[in-house]
Amino acid sequence: VSWRSMFILTLFVFITLAMWGSAMCYYFQNYVDPQSLGLFLDKLGLVKEEGAVLGSGMQVLDSFSLLATKSADGTIAPNEAYSIGLSVFNMMGALIQLAGVMLLSEFLANRYGKKVTFIVCLALTALLTAAFFIPASDDIELIFILGALKSLAYAPTVPLLWAMIADVADHMEYVSHRRATGLCFSGVVFALKAGLGVGGAIAGVILSTFGYINDSTIVQSADSILGIRLASSIVPGICFAIGVVALFFYPISKKLNEKMAAELQARREQ
């Protein structure tokens, strides 16, 4: 049961990550209002005047293509606003997630146990992912706030996934007196790779079903925009929720984990 739970969890988590990562590119390119995104970047100090002399700090940002250029008429090209806005969004999420991994994972797992921490954090991630359906196209602040909260909620689960796989190997040895670490990790890695492949395909199927046309020069239809929003919010939120359900069948609680560790240690010392 423990191995099957981890397999399903890993499969749906990585289906969701691949789907959401793909769909958010279309979300920023086709749904988010480029003018509002440009104004938001300007508030962050990530806009330069055309032909302006840059300081050393701004030159560093510009070398990483993190500065949008404001033309003489005060506008920013939509493609540039989309590209830099998405880059800033992803970079913000990665930094928050890194901080969450380092500061929260071990603390929460030690205090509440891996299973409880994973369930709560993944459930919050599912809700915050689904909430991306809420913001209007010009509500850039809310989009970035949701992105920050989602990254923070998801962060503790990143190292816990692999720690729980090791616990599954211990559980199999505890029950059957045979250790199968290789089987546990190889099966979960298969689920990971399958999830990445299937997730990207699901995003493509959703967009195609709603009539998305792969042409950046045209304005997408209302149905296509709806498909993009669903693939960026509700559908991945549901997939994360399936992972939460799988965790309820995961039998290794904090108490059982401590009991297994003590008994396995005693067996090995015999």
JSON list of N, CA and C in Angstrom, two decimals, residues 17 92-106 108 117-118 120-122 124-125 128 147-162 240:
[
{"chain": "A", "resi": 17, "resn": "LEU", "atom": "N", "xyz": [2.95, 19.41, -12.27]},
{"chain": "A", "resi": 17, "resn": "LEU", "atom": "CA", "xyz": [4.05, 20.36, -12.47]},
{"chain": "A", "resi": 17, "resn": "LEU", "atom": "C", "xyz": [4.31, 20.60, -13.95]},
{"chain": "A", "resi": 92, "resn": "MET", "atom": "N", "xyz": [10.97, 34.43, -9.04]},
{"chain": "A", "resi": 92, "resn": "MET", "atom": "CA", "xyz": [10.44, 34.67, -7.71]},
{"chain": "A", "resi": 92, "resn": "MET", "atom": "C", "xyz": [10.00, 33.36, -7.07]},
{"chain": "A", "resi": 93, "resn": "GLY", "atom": "N", "xyz": [9.28, 32.54, -7.82]},
{"chain": "A", "resi": 93, "resn": "GLY", "atom": "CA", "xyz": [8.81, 31.26, -7.30]},
{"chain": "A", "resi": 93, "resn": "GLY", "atom": "C", "xyz": [9.94, 30.34, -6.91]},
{"chain": "A", "resi": 94, "resn": "ALA", "atom": "N", "xyz": [10.99, 30.30, -7.74]},
{"chain": "A", "resi": 94, "resn": "ALA", "atom": "CA", "xyz": [12.13, 29.42, -7.46]},
{"chain": "A", "resi": 94, "resn": "ALA", "atom": "C", "xyz": [12.86, 29.85, -6.19]},
{"chain": "A", "resi": 95, "resn": "LEU", "atom": "N", "xyz": [13.03, 31.16, -6.00]},
{"chain": "A", "resi": 95, "resn": "LEU", "atom": "CA", "xyz": [13.74, 31.66, -4.81]},
{"chain": "A", "resi": 95, "resn": "LEU", "atom": "C", "xyz": [12.93, 31.41, -3.54]},
{"chain": "A", "resi": 96, "resn": "ILE", "atom": "N", "xyz": [11.62, 31.64, -3.62]},
{"chain": "A", "resi": 96, "resn": "ILE", "atom": "CA", "xyz": [10.77, 31.38, -2.45]},
{"chain": "A", "resi": 96, "resn": "ILE", "atom": "C", "xyz": [10.75, 29.89, -2.13]},
{"chain": "A", "resi": 97, "resn": "GLN", "atom": "N", "xyz": [10.69, 29.07, -3.16]},
{"chain": "A", "resi": 97, "resn": "GLN", "atom": "CA", "xyz": [10.68, 27.63, -2.95]},
{"chain": "A", "resi": 97, "resn": "GLN", "atom": "C", "xyz": [11.98, 27.15, -2.32]},
{"chain": "A", "resi": 98, "resn": "LEU", "atom": "N", "xyz": [13.10, 27.70, -2.78]},
{"chain": "A", "resi": 98, "resn": "LEU", "atom": "CA", "xyz": [14.40, 27.34, -2.21]},
{"chain": "A", "resi": 98, "resn": "LEU", "atom": "C", "xyz": [14.46, 27.71, -0.72]},
{"chain": "A", "resi": 99, "resn": "ALA", "atom": "N", "xyz": [13.99, 28.92, -0.40]},
{"chain": "A", "resi": 99, "resn": "ALA", "atom": "CA", "xyz": [13.97, 29.34, 1.00]},
{"chain": "A", "resi": 99, "resn": "ALA", "atom": "C", "xyz": [13.06, 28.45, 1.84]},
{"chain": "A", "resi": 100, "resn": "GLY", "atom": "N", "xyz": [11.92, 28.08, 1.28]},
{"chain": "A", "resi": 100, "resn": "GLY", "atom": "CA", "xyz": [10.99, 27.21, 1.99]},
{"chain": "A", "resi": 100, "resn": "GLY", "atom": "C", "xyz": [11.56, 25.83, 2.25]},
{"chain": "A", "resi": 101, "resn": "VAL", "atom": "N", "xyz": [12.28, 25.29, 1.27]},
{"chain": "A", "resi": 101, "resn": "VAL", "atom": "CA", "xyz": [12.92, 23.98, 1.44]},
{"chain": "A", "resi": 101, "resn": "VAL", "atom": "C", "xyz": [13.92, 24.03, 2.59]},
{"chain": "A", "resi": 102, "resn": "MET", "atom": "N", "xyz": [14.74, 25.07, 2.61]},
{"chain": "A", "resi": 102, "resn": "MET", "atom": "CA", "xyz": [15.80, 25.15, 3.62]},
{"chain": "A", "resi": 102, "resn": "MET", "atom": "C", "xyz": [15.26, 25.46, 5.01]},
{"chain": "A", "resi": 103, "resn": "LEU", "atom": "N", "xyz": [14.21, 26.29, 5.09]},
{"chain": "A", "resi": 103, "resn": "LEU", "atom": "CA", "xyz": [13.76, 26.79, 6.39]},
{"chain": "A", "resi": 103, "resn": "LEU", "atom": "C", "xyz": [12.58, 26.03, 6.98]},
{"chain": "A", "resi": 104, "resn": "LEU", "atom": "N", "xyz": [11.76, 25.39, 6.13]},
{"chain": "A", "resi": 104, "resn": "LEU", "atom": "CA", "xyz": [10.51, 24.82, 6.62]},
{"chain": "A", "resi": 104, "resn": "LEU", "atom": "C", "xyz": [10.45, 23.31, 6.61]},
{"chain": "A", "resi": 105, "resn": "SER", "atom": "N", "xyz": [11.07, 22.66, 5.63]},
{"chain": "A", "resi": 105, "resn": "SER", "atom": "CA", "xyz": [10.86, 21.22, 5.44]},
{"chain": "A", "resi": 105, "resn": "SER", "atom": "C", "xyz": [11.22, 20.41, 6.67]},
{"chain": "A", "resi": 106, "resn": "GLU", "atom": "N", "xyz": [12.45, 20.55, 7.13]},
{"chain": "A", "resi": 106, "resn": "GLU", "atom": "CA", "xyz": [12.90, 19.75, 8.26]},
{"chain": "A", "resi": 106, "resn": "GLU", "atom": "C", "xyz": [12.14, 20.11, 9.54]},
{"chain": "A", "resi": 108, "resn": "LEU", "atom": "N", "xyz": [9.04, 21.36, 9.90]},
{"chain": "A", "resi": 108, "resn": "LEU", "atom": "CA", "xyz": [7.66, 20.87, 9.88]},
{"chain": "A", "resi": 108, "resn": "LEU", "atom": "C", "xyz": [7.61, 19.34, 9.97]},
{"chain": "A", "resi": 117, "resn": "THR", "atom": "N", "xyz": [2.66, 16.78, 7.18]},
{"chain": "A", "resi": 117, "resn": "THR", "atom": "CA", "xyz": [3.22, 17.97, 6.51]},
{"chain": "A", "resi": 117, "resn": "THR", "atom": "C", "xyz": [2.93, 17.94, 5.02]},
{"chain": "A", "resi": 118, "resn": "PHE", "atom": "N", "xyz": [3.14, 16.77, 4.41]},
{"chain": "A", "resi": 118, "resn": "PHE", "atom": "CA", "xyz": [2.93, 16.66, 2.96]},
{"chain": "A", "resi": 118, "resn": "PHE", "atom": "C", "xyz": [1.46, 16.87, 2.61]},
{"chain": "A", "resi": 120, "resn": "VAL", "atom": "N", "xyz": [-0.93, 18.55, 4.26]},
{"chain": "A", "resi": 120, "resn": "VAL", "atom": "CA", "xyz": [-1.35, 19.94, 4.46]},
{"chain": "A", "resi": 120, "resn": "VAL", "atom": "C", "xyz": [-0.75, 20.85, 3.38]},
{"chain": "A", "resi": 121, "resn": "CYS", "atom": "N", "xyz": [0.55, 20.69, 3.13]},
{"chain": "A", "resi": 121, "resn": "CYS", "atom": "CA", "xyz": [1.21, 21.57, 2.15]},
{"chain": "A", "resi": 121, "resn": "CYS", "atom": "C", "xyz": [0.71, 21.31, 0.74]},
{"chain": "A", "resi": 122, "resn": "LEU", "atom": "N", "xyz": [0.47, 20.05, 0.39]},
{"chain": "A", "resi": 122, "resn": "LEU", "atom": "CA", "xyz": [-0.02, 19.76, -0.96]},
{"chain": "A", "resi": 122, "resn": "LEU", "atom": "C", "xyz": [-1.47, 20.20, -1.13]},
{"chain": "A", "resi": 124, "resn": "LEU", "atom": "N", "xyz": [-2.84, 22.80, 0.39]},
{"chain": "A", "resi": 124, "resn": "LEU", "atom": "CA", "xyz": [-2.74, 24.25, 0.20]},
{"chain": "A", "resi": 124, "resn": "LEU", "atom": "C", "xyz": [-2.28, 24.59, -1.21]},
{"chain": "A", "resi": 125, "resn": "THR", "atom": "N", "xyz": [-1.32, 23.82, -1.71]},
{"chain": "A", "resi": 125, "resn": "THR", "atom": "CA", "xyz": [-0.82, 24.04, -3.08]},
{"chain": "A", "resi": 125, "resn": "THR", "atom": "C", "xyz": [-1.93, 23.83, -4.09]},
{"chain": "A", "resi": 128, "resn": "LEU", "atom": "N", "xyz": [-4.29, 26.88, -3.93]},
{"chain": "A", "resi": 128, "resn": "LEU", "atom": "CA", "xyz": [-3.66, 28.09, -4.49]},
{"chain": "A", "resi": 128, "resn": "LEU", "atom": "C", "xyz": [-3.47, 27.97, -5.99]},
{"chain": "A", "resi": 147, "resn": "GLY", "atom": "N", "xyz": [1.32, 33.26, -6.90]},
{"chain": "A", "resi": 147, "resn": "GLY", "atom": "CA", "xyz": [2.52, 32.52, -7.26]},
{"chain": "A", "resi": 147, "resn": "GLY", "atom": "C", "xyz": [3.47, 32.37, -6.09]},
{"chain": "A", "resi": 148, "resn": "ALA", "atom": "N", "xyz": [3.63, 33.45, -5.32]},
{"chain": "A", "resi": 148, "resn": "ALA", "atom": "CA", "xyz": [4.52, 33.40, -4.16]},
{"chain": "A", "resi": 148, "resn": "ALA", "atom": "C", "xyz": [3.99, 32.45, -3.10]},
{"chain": "A", "resi": 149, "resn": "LEU", "atom": "N", "xyz": [2.69, 32.53, -2.81]},
{"chain": "A", "resi": 149, "resn": "LEU", "atom": "CA", "xyz": [2.09, 31.66, -1.80]},
{"chain": "A", "resi": 149, "resn": "LEU", "atom": "C", "xyz": [2.12, 30.20, -2.22]},
{"chain": "A", "resi": 150, "resn": "LYS", "atom": "N", "xyz": [1.87, 29.95, -3.50]},
{"chain": "A", "resi": 150, "resn": "LYS", "atom": "CA", "xyz": [1.91, 28.58, -4.00]},
{"chain": "A", "resi": 150, "resn": "LYS", "atom": "C", "xyz": [3.31, 27.99, -3.86]},
{"chain": "A", "resi": 151, "resn": "SER", "atom": "N", "xyz": [4.32, 28.75, -4.21]},
{"chain": "A", "resi": 151, "resn": "SER", "atom": "CA", "xyz": [5.70, 28.27, -4.10]},
{"chain": "A", "resi": 151, "resn": "SER", "atom": "C", "xyz": [6.07, 27.98, -2.65]},
{"chain": "A", "resi": 152, "resn": "LEU", "atom": "N", "xyz": [5.62, 28.85, -1.74]},
{"chain": "A", "resi": 152, "resn": "LEU", "atom": "CA", "xyz": [5.90, 28.66, -0.32]},
{"chain": "A", "resi": 152, "resn": "LEU", "atom": "C", "xyz": [5.19, 27.42, 0.21]},
{"chain": "A", "resi": 153, "resn": "ALA", "atom": "N", "xyz": [3.94, 27.21, -0.20]},
{"chain": "A", "resi": 153, "resn": "ALA", "atom": "CA", "xyz": [3.18, 26.05, 0.26]},
{"chain": "A", "resi": 153, "resn": "ALA", "atom": "C", "xyz": [3.78, 24.75, -0.26]},
{"chain": "A", "resi": 154, "resn": "TYR", "atom": "N", "xyz": [4.25, 24.77, -1.50]},
{"chain": "A", "resi": 154, "resn": "TYR", "atom": "CA", "xyz": [4.76, 23.54, -2.12]},
{"chain": "A", "resi": 154, "resn": "TYR", "atom": "C", "xyz": [6.17, 23.20, -1.64]},
{"chain": "A", "resi": 155, "resn": "ALA", "atom": "N", "xyz": [6.93, 24.21, -1.23]},
{"chain": "A", "resi": 155, "resn": "ALA", "atom": "CA", "xyz": [8.36, 24.03, -0.92]},
{"chain": "A", "resi": 155, "resn": "ALA", "atom": "C", "xyz": [8.66, 22.88, 0.04]},
{"chain": "A", "resi": 156, "resn": "PRO", "atom": "N", "xyz": [7.95, 22.75, 1.18]},
{"chain": "A", "resi": 156, "resn": "PRO", "atom": "CA", "xyz": [8.32, 21.69, 2.11]},
{"chain": "A", "resi": 156, "resn": "PRO", "atom": "C", "xyz": [8.18, 20.28, 1.55]},
{"chain": "A", "resi": 157, "resn": "THR", "atom": "N", "xyz": [7.36, 20.11, 0.51]},
{"chain": "A", "resi": 157, "resn": "THR", "atom": "CA", "xyz": [7.13, 18.77, -0.03]},
{"chain": "A", "resi": 157, "resn": "THR", "atom": "C", "xyz": [8.29, 18.28, -0.90]},
{"chain": "A", "resi": 158, "resn": "VAL", "atom": "N", "xyz": [9.13, 19.20, -1.38]},
{"chain": "A", "resi": 158, "resn": "VAL", "atom": "CA", "xyz": [10.15, 18.82, -2.36]},
{"chain": "A", "resi": 158, "resn": "VAL", "atom": "C", "xyz": [11.12, 17.78, -1.80]},
{"chain": "A", "resi": 159, "resn": "PRO", "atom": "N", "xyz": [11.78, 18.03, -0.65]},
{"chain": "A", "resi": 159, "resn": "PRO", "atom": "CA", "xyz": [12.67, 16.98, -0.12]},
{"chain": "A", "resi": 159, "resn": "PRO", "atom": "C", "xyz": [11.92, 15.85, 0.56]},
{"chain": "A", "resi": 160, "resn": "LEU", "atom": "N", "xyz": [10.70, 16.12, 1.04]},
{"chain": "A", "resi": 160, "resn": "LEU", "atom": "CA", "xyz": [9.96, 15.08, 1.75]},
{"chain": "A", "resi": 160, "resn": "LEU", "atom": "C", "xyz": [9.58, 13.93, 0.84]},
{"chain": "A", "resi": 161, "resn": "LEU", "atom": "N", "xyz": [9.35, 14.21, -0.44]},
{"chain": "A", "resi": 161, "resn": "LEU", "atom": "CA", "xyz": [9.00, 13.14, -1.37]},
{"chain": "A", "resi": 161, "resn": "LEU", "atom": "C", "xyz": [10.07, 12.05, -1.36]},
{"chain": "A", "resi": 162, "resn": "TRP", "atom": "N", "xyz": [11.32, 12.45, -1.45]},
{"chain": "A", "resi": 162, "resn": "TRP", "atom": "CA", "xyz": [12.41, 11.48, -1.52]},
{"chain": "A", "resi": 162, "resn": "TRP", "atom": "C", "xyz": [12.66, 10.83, -0.17]},
{"chain": "A", "resi": 240, "resn": "PHE", "atom": "N", "xyz": [-3.35, 17.88, -8.27]},
{"chain": "A", "resi": 240, "resn": "PHE", "atom": "CA", "xyz": [-2.70, 17.95, -6.96]},
{"chain": "A", "resi": 240, "resn": "PHE", "atom": "C", "xyz": [-3.59, 17.32, -5.89]}
]
